[in-house]
Each structure stands twice: as C-alpha cells, then as structure tokens.
Short mmCIF file of C-alpha atoms in Angstrom, two decimals:
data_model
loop_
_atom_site.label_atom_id
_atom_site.label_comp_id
_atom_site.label_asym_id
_atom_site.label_seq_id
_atom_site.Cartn_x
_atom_site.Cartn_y
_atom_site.Cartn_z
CA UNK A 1 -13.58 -10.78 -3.89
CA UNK A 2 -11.52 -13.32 -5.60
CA UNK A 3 -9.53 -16.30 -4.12
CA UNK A 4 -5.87 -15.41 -3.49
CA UNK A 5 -3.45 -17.74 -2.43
CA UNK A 6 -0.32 -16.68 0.08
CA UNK A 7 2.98 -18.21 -0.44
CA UNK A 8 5.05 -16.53 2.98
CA UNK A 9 8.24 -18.62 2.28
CA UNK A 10 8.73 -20.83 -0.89
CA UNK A 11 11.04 -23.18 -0.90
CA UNK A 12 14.67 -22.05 -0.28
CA UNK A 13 13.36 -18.49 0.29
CA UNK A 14 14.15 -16.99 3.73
CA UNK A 15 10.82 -16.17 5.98
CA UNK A 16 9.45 -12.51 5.48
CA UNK A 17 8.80 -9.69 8.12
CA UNK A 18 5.97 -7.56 7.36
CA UNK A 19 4.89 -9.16 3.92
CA UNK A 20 4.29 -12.68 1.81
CA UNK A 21 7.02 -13.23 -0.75
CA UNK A 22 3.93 -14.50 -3.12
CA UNK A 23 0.39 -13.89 -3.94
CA UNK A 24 -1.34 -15.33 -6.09
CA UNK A 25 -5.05 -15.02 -7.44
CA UNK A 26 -7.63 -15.41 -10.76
CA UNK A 27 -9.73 -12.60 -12.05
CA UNK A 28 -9.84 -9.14 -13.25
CA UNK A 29 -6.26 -6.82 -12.81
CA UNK A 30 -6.62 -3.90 -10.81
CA UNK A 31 -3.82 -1.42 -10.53
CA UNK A 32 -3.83 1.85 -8.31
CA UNK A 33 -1.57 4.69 -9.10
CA UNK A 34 1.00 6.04 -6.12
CA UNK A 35 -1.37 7.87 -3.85
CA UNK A 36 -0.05 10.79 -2.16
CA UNK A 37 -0.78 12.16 0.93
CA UNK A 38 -3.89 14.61 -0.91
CA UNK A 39 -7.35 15.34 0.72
CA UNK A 40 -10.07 15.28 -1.50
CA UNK A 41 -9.77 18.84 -2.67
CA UNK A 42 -5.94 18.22 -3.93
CA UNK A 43 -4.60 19.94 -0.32
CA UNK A 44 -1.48 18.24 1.28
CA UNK A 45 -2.04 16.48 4.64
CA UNK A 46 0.43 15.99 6.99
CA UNK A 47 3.51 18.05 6.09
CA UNK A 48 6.29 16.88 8.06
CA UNK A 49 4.22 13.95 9.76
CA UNK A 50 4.62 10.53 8.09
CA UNK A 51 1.76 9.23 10.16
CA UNK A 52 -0.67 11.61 9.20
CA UNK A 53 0.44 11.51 5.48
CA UNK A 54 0.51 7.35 5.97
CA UNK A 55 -3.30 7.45 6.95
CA UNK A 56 -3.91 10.07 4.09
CA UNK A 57 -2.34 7.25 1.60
CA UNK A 58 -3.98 4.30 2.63
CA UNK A 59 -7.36 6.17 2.66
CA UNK A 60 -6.79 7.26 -0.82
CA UNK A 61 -5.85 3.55 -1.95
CA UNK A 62 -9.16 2.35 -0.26
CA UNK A 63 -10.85 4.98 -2.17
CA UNK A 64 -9.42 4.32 -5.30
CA UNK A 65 -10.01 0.41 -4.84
CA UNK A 66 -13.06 1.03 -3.86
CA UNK A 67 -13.96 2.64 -7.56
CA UNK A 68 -12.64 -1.06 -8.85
CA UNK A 69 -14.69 -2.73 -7.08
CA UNK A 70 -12.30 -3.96 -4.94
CA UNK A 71 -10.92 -3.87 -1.04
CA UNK A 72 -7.70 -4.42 0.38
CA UNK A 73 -8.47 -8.24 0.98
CA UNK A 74 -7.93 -8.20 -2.58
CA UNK A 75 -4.41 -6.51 -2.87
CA UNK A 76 -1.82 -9.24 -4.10
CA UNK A 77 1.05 -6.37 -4.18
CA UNK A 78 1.90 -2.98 -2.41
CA UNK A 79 4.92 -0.85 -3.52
CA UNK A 80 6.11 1.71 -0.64
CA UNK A 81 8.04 5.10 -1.78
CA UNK A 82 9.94 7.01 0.77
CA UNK A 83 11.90 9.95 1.20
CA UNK A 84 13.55 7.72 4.45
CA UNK A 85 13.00 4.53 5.21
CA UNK A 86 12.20 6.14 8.84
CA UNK A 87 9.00 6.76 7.85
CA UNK A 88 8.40 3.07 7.41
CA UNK A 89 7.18 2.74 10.87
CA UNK A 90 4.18 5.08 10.13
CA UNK A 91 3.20 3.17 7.31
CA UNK A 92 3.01 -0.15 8.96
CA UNK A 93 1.06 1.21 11.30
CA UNK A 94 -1.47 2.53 8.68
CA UNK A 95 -1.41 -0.42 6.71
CA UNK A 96 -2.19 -2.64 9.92
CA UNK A 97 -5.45 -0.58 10.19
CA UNK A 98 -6.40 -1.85 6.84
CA UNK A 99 -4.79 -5.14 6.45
CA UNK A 100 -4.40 -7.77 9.09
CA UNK A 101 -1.10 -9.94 9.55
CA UNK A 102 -2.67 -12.95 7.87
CA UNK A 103 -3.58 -10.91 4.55
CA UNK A 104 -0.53 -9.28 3.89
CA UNK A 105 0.45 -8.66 0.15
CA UNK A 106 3.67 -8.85 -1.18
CA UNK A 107 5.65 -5.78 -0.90
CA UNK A 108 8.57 -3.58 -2.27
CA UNK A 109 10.24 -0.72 -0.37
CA UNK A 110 11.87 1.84 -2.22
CA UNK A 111 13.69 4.86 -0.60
CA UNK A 112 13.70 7.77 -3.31
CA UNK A 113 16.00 11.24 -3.71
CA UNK A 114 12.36 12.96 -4.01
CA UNK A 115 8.57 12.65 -4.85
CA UNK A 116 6.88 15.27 -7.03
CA UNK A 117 6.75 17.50 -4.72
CA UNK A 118 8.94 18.30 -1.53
CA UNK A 119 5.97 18.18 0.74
CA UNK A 120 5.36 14.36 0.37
CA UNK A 121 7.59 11.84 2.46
CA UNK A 122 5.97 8.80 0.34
CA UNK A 123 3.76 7.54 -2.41
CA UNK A 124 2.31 4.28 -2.41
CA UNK A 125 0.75 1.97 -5.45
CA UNK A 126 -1.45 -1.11 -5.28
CA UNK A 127 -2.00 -3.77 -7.42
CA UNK A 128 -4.95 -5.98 -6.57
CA UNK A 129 -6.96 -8.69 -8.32
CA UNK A 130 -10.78 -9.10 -8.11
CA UNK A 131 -13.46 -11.87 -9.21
CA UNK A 132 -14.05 -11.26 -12.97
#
C-alpha cells in the first residue's frame, strides 16, 4: 500500500460532503475501467435496483484492484456515472462498505443521458496508486 495524503479542504476551498477535494500519493498508477453492474459470467445484476447494481460495482472494482495489486485504501479518485443522481444514495451506501469516512477519495459525479446499455443505472471508474 502506498502513503497517500488527504487534503479535505485546501485553503479557500469550501468543506466536502462525502469526499476529500485532494489526494495525494507516490508509486505505481493504477486505473480501473467503469465497472458495470456484471456478474462474473457477463449477466446483469440488479435491473431496476441501484443497490443491488451499487454492490455489483464496487465488487467488481475490488476485483479489478485486486488484479493490481491494490485495495481501496489505495484509491486516490472515484468517478460516479448515473442515469439519476437518485441512485446516489445506493452508492454511498456501497462505497461505505468498502471505504470508511476517514479514507475517502476524491470524487466526481456525473449524471449521463445513458450507459451502454439501458439495463445499467451507473458505471463507476477508479484510479488508485500503489507502492512501486
């Protein structure tokens, strides 16, 4: 795991909810695609439930991170995509399960016309740096 440094508020920056305006770290790049809400066969999970789906997503990040090396201790940036900003409730609450309060990673929301396929109320990418 490398060392990563959490700015929450710089200077003249308003407090965040939810995420740290800056992260910081030294070592190797990692970045994870969007994961959708796909079972390890390629099946959807979760049509029509954003909590199922957000679970889904955030195991498939782990996973993926996982192949790097890496864990989400070591995320410095997550980048939500959603069909309606509704559904950001459900992915809190999945990301909580992975990622305590004092760990979070800085963070975009992005509310999008459509995913690649109608079936899928978000997609979420990771960046994350590890020790080299």
């Amino acid at each position: 795991m490398s060392e990563l440094t959490r700015i929450p508020a710089p200077d003249g920056v308003a407090p965040a909810a939810q995420y740290t305006h800056v992260v910081l770290g030294t070592g190797r790049f990692v970045a994870v695609s969007g994961q959708l809400a796909l079972d390890e066969d390629g099946k959807p999970v979760g049509e029509g439930d954003a909590e199922a789906q957000a679970r889904q997503v955030f195991e498939n990040l782990r996973r993926c991170l996982a192949a790097a090396g890496a864990t989400f201790d070591d995320v410095v940036k997550l980048t939500f995509f959603v069909t309606d900003m509704a559904h950001m409730s459900a992915i809190r609450a999945a990301r909580a399960e992975h990622i305590p309060d004092d760990r979070l990673p800085a963070t975009s929301a992005v509310q999008v016309a459509a995913l690649v396929r109608p079936e899928f109320l978000m997609e979420i990418e990771a960046f994350a740096v590890v020790s080299p």
